[in-house]
mmCIF file of C-alpha atoms in Angstrom:
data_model
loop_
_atom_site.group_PDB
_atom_site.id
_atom_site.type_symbol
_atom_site.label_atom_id
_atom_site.label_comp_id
_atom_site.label_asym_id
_atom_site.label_seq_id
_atom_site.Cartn_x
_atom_site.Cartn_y
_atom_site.Cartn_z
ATOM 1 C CA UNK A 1 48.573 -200.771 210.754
ATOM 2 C CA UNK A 2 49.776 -199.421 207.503
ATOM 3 C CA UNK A 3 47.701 -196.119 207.649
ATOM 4 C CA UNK A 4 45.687 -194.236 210.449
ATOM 5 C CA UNK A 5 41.934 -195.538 210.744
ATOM 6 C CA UNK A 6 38.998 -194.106 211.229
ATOM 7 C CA UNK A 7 35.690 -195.046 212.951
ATOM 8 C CA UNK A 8 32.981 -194.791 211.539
ATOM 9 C CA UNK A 9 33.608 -193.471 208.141
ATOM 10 C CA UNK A 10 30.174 -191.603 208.484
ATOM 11 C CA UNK A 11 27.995 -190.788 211.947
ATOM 12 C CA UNK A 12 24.437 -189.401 211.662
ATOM 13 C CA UNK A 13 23.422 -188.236 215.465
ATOM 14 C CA UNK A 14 20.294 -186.233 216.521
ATOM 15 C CA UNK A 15 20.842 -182.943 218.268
ATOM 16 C CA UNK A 16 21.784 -183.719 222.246
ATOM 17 C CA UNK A 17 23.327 -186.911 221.511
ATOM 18 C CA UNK A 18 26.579 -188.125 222.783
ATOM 19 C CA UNK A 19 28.910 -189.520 220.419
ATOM 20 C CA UNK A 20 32.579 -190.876 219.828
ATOM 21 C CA UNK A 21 34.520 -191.224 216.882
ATOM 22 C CA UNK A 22 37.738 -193.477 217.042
ATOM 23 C CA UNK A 23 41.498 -193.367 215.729
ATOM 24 C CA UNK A 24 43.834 -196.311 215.291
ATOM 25 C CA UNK A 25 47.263 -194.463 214.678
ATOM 26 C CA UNK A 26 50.120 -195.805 212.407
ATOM 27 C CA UNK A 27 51.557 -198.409 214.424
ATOM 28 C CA UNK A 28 54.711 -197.021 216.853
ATOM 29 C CA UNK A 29 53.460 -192.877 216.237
ATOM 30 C CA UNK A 30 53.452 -191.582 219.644
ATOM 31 C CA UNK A 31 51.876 -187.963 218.156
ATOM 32 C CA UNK A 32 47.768 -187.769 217.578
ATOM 33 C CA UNK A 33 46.280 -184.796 216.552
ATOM 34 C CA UNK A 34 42.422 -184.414 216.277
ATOM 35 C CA UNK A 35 41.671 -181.398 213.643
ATOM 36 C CA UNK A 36 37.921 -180.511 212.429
ATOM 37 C CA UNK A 37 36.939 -179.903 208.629
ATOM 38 C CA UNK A 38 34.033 -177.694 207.807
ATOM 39 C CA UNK A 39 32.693 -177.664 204.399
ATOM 40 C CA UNK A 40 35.067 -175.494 202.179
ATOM 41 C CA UNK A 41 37.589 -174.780 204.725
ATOM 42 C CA UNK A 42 40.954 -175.943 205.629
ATOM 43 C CA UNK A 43 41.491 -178.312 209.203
ATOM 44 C CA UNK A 44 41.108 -176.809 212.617
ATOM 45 C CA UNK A 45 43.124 -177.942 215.348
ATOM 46 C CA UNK A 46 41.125 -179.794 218.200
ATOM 47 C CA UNK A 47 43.469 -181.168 220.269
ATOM 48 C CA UNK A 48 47.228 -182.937 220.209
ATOM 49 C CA UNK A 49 48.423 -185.992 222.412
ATOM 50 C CA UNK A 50 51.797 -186.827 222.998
ATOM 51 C CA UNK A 51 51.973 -190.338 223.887
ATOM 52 C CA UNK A 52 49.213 -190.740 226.483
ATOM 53 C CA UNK A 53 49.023 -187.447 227.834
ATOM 54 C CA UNK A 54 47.037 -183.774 225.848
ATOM 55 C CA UNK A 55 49.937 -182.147 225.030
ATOM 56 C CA UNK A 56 47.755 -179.271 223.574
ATOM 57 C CA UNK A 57 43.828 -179.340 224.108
ATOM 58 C CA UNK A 58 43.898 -175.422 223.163
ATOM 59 C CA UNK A 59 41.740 -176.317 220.003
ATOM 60 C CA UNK A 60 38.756 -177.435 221.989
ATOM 61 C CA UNK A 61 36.326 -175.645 221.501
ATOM 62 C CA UNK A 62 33.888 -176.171 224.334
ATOM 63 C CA UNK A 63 33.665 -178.290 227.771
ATOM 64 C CA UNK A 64 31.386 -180.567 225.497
ATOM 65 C CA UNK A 65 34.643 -182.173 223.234
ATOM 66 C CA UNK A 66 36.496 -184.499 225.262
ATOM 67 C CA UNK A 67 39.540 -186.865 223.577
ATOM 68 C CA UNK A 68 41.653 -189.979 225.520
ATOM 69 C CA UNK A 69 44.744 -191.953 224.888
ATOM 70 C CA UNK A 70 44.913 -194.218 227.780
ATOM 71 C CA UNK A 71 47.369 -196.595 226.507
ATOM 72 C CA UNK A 72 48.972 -194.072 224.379
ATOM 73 C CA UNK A 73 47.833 -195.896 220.608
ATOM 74 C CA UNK A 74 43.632 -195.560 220.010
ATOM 75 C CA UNK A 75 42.450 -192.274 220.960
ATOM 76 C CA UNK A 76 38.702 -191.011 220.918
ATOM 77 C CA UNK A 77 37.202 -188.420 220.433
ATOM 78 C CA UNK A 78 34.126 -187.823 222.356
ATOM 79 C CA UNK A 79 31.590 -185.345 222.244
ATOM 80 C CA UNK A 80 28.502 -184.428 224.356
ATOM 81 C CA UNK A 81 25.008 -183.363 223.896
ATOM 82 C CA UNK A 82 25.943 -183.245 220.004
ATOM 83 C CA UNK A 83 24.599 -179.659 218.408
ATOM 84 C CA UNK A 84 23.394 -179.002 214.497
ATOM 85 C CA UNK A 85 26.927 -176.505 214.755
ATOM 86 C CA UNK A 86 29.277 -180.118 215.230
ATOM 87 C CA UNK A 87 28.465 -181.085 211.682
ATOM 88 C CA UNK A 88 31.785 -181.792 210.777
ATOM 89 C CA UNK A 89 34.236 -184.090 209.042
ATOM 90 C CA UNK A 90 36.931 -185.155 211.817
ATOM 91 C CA UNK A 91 39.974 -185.911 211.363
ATOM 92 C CA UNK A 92 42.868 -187.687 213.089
ATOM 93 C CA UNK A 93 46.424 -187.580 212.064
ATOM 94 C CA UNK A 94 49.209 -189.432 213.591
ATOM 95 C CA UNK A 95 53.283 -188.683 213.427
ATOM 96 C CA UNK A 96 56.283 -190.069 214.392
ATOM 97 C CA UNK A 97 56.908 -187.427 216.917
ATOM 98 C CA UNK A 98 60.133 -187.025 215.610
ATOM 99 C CA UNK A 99 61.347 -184.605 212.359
ATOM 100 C CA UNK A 100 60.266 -184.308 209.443
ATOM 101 C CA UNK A 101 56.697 -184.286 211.985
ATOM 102 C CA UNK A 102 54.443 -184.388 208.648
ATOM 103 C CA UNK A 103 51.422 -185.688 209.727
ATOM 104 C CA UNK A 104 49.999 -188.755 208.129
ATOM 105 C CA UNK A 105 46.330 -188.523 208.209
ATOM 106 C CA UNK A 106 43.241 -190.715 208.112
ATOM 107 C CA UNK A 107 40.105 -190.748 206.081
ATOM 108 C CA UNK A 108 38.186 -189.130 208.589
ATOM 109 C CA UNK A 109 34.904 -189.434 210.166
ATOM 110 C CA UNK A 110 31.821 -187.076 208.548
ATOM 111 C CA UNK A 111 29.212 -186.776 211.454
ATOM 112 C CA UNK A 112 26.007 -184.682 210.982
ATOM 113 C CA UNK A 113 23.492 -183.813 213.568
ATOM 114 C CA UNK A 114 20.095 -183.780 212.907
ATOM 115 C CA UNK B 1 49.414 -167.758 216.667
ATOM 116 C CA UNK B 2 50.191 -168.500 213.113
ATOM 117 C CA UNK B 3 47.561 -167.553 210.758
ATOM 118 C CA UNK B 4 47.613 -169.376 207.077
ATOM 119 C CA UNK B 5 46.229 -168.218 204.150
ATOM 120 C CA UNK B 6 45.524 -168.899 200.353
ATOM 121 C CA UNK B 7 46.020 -166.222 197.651
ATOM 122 C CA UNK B 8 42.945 -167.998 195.462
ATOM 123 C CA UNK B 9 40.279 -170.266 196.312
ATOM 124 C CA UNK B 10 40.170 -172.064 192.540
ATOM 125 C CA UNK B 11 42.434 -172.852 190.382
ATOM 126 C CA UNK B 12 41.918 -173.731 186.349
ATOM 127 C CA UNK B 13 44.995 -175.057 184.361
ATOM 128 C CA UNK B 14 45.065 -176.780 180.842
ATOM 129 C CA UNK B 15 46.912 -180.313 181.323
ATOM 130 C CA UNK B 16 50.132 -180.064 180.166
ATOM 131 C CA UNK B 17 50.653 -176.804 182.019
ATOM 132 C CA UNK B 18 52.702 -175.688 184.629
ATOM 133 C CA UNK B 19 50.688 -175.137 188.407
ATOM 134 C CA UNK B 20 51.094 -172.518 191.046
ATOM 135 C CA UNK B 21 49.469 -172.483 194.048
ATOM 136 C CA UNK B 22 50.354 -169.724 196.637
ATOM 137 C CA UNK B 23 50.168 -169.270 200.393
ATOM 138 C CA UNK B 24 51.133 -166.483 203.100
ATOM 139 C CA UNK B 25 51.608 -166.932 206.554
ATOM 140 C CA UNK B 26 51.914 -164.913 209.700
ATOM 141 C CA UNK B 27 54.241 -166.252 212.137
ATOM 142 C CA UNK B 28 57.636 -165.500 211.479
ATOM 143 C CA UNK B 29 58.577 -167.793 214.031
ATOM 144 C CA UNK B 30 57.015 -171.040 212.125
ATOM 145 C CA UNK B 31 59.931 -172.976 210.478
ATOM 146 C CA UNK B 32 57.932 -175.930 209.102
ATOM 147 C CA UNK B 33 56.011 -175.708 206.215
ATOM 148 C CA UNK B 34 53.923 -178.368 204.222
ATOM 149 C CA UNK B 35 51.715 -178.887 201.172
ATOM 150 C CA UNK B 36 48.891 -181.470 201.104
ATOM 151 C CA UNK B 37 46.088 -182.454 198.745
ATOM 152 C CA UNK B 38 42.587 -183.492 199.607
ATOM 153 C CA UNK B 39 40.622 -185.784 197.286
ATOM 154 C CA UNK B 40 36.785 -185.691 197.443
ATOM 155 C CA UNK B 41 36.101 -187.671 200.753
ATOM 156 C CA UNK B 42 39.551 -188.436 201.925
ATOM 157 C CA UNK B 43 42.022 -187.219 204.342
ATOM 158 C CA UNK B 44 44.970 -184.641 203.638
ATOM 159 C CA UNK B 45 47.986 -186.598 201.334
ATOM 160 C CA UNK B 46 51.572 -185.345 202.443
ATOM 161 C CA UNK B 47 53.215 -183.648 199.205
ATOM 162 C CA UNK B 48 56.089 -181.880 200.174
ATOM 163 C CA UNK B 49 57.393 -179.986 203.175
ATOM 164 C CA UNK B 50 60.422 -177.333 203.625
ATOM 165 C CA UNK B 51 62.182 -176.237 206.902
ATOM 166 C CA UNK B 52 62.728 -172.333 207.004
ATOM 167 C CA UNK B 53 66.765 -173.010 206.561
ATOM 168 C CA UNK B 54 65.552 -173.976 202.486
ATOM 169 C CA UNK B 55 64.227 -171.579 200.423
ATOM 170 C CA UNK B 56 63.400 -174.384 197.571
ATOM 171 C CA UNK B 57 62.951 -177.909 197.496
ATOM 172 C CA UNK B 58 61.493 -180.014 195.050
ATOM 173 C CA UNK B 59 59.962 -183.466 194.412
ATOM 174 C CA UNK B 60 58.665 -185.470 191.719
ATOM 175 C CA UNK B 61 56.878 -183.077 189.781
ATOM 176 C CA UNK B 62 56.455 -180.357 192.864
ATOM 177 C CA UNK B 63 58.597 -177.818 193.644
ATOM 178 C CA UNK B 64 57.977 -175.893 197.016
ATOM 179 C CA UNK B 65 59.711 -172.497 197.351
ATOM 180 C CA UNK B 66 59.772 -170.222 200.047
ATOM 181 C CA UNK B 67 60.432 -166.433 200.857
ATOM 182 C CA UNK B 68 60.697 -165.956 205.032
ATOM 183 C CA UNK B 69 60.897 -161.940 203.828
ATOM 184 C CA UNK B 70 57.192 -161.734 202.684
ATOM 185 C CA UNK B 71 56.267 -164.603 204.692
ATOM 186 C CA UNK B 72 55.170 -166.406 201.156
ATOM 187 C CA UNK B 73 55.288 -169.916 200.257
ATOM 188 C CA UNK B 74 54.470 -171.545 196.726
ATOM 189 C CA UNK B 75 53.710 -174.760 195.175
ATOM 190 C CA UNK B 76 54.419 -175.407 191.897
ATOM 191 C CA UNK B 77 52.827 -178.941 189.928
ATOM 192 C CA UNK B 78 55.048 -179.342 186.371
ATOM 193 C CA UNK B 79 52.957 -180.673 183.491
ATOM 194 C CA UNK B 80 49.834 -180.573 185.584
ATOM 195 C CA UNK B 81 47.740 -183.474 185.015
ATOM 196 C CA UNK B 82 44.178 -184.868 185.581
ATOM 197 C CA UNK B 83 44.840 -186.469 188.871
ATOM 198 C CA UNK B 84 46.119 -183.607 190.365
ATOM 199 C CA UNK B 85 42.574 -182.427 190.545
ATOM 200 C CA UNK B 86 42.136 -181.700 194.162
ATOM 201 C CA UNK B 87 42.263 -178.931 197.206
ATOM 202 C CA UNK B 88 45.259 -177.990 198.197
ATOM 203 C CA UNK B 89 46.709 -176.993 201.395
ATOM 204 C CA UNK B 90 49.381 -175.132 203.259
ATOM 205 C CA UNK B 91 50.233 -175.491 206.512
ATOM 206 C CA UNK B 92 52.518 -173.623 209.008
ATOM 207 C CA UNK B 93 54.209 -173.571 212.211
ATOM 208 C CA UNK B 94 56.832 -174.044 214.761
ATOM 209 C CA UNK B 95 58.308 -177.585 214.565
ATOM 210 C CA UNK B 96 57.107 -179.521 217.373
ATOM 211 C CA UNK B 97 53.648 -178.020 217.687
ATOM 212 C CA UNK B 98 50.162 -178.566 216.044
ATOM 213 C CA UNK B 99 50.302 -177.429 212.643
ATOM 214 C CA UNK B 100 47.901 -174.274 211.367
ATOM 215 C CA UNK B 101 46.105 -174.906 207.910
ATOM 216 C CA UNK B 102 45.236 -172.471 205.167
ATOM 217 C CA UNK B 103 41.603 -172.337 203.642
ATOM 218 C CA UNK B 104 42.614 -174.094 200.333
ATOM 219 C CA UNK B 105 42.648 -173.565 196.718
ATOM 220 C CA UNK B 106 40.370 -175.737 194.319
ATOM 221 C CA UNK B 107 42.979 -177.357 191.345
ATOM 222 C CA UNK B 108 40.498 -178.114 188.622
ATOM 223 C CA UNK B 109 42.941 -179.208 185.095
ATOM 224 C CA UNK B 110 41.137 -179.115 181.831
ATOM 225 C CA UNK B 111 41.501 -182.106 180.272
#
């Protein structure tokens, strides 16, 4: 597609739900980053594939985040028994995975728990 | 790890006038450095990036400069208008690896 896409644009969960937020890369990027917004702050980095494989899942931040790639274009983002603390806007970028390696990035998904 | 940070949260410029925007980093083993802006509700918008072998480079309207002494990089908006109204960020690191974001500063131009 011509940009990276996002769904849904906005998730509203109750506390111990599970949920999963979806990226459609720019068509032909074989790098997909997941970063997290918080309100007033810049984006934290969740997680990186590299084709189909987690290059870099350092950003995780608990065994309750979980992201695929099987075939290496969608990814999701999935996360489990949701908490008021994953209030979030998430974010999915998508490069070439060649230089310059600026990320393009997409709207974003704002999920709040309840 | 590469730590990024913003010298100001807000910004206030008249329109017409020249922006700067500043931002240190840690790592002095980052080489890639990029500026985006962040509309209400939308995702980061590429602006301008530098490799460490630059110390300037500029766009239309944007110039990014940067010292690898203090570890300092700067964006600078000429003849700063309305829709540059946004948050701005830096972001740092090593080429091929995820990149590390600053906090943001608030542009807000007086109209």
């Amino acid at each position: 597609g011509a940009g990276v896409s996002q769904t849904p644009s906005n998730k509203v969960t109750e506390k111990g739900k599970y949920v999963e937020l979806r990226c459609d890369p720019i068509s032909g990027h074989t790098a997909l980053y997941w970063y997290r917004q918080s309100l007033g702050q810049g984006p934290e980095f969740l997680i990186y594939f590299q084709g189909t494989g987690a290059a870099d899942d350092s950003g995780l931040p608990n065994d309750r985040f979980f992201a695929v790639r099987p075939e290496g274009s969608v990814s999701t983002l999935k996360i489990q028994r949701t908490e008021r603390g994953d209030s979030a806007v998430y974010l999915c970028a998508s490069s070439p995975g060649t230089e310059p390696y600026g990320y393009t990035f997409g709207s974003g998904t704002r999920l709040t728990v309840v | 790890g590469e730590s990024v940070g913003l010298h100001l949260p807000t910004l206030s410029v008249q329109e017409g006038d020249n922006s700067i925007i500043n931002c240190a980093y840690s790592n002095s083993a980052s080489d890639y450095f990029i500026w985006y802006k962040q509309e209400s509700g939308k995702g980061p918008q590429f602006i301008i990036d530098i490799r460490s072998n630059m110390d300037k480079r500029q766009g239309q309207r944007v110039t990014v400069l940067l010292n690898k002494t203090v570890k300092h990089l700067s964006l600078q908006i000429a003849a700063t208008q309305p829709g540059d109204s946004a948050v701005y960020f830096c972001a740092a690191g090593p080429g091929n690896t995820p990149l590390v974001f600053g906090k943001g500063t608030r542009l807000s131009v007086i109209a």
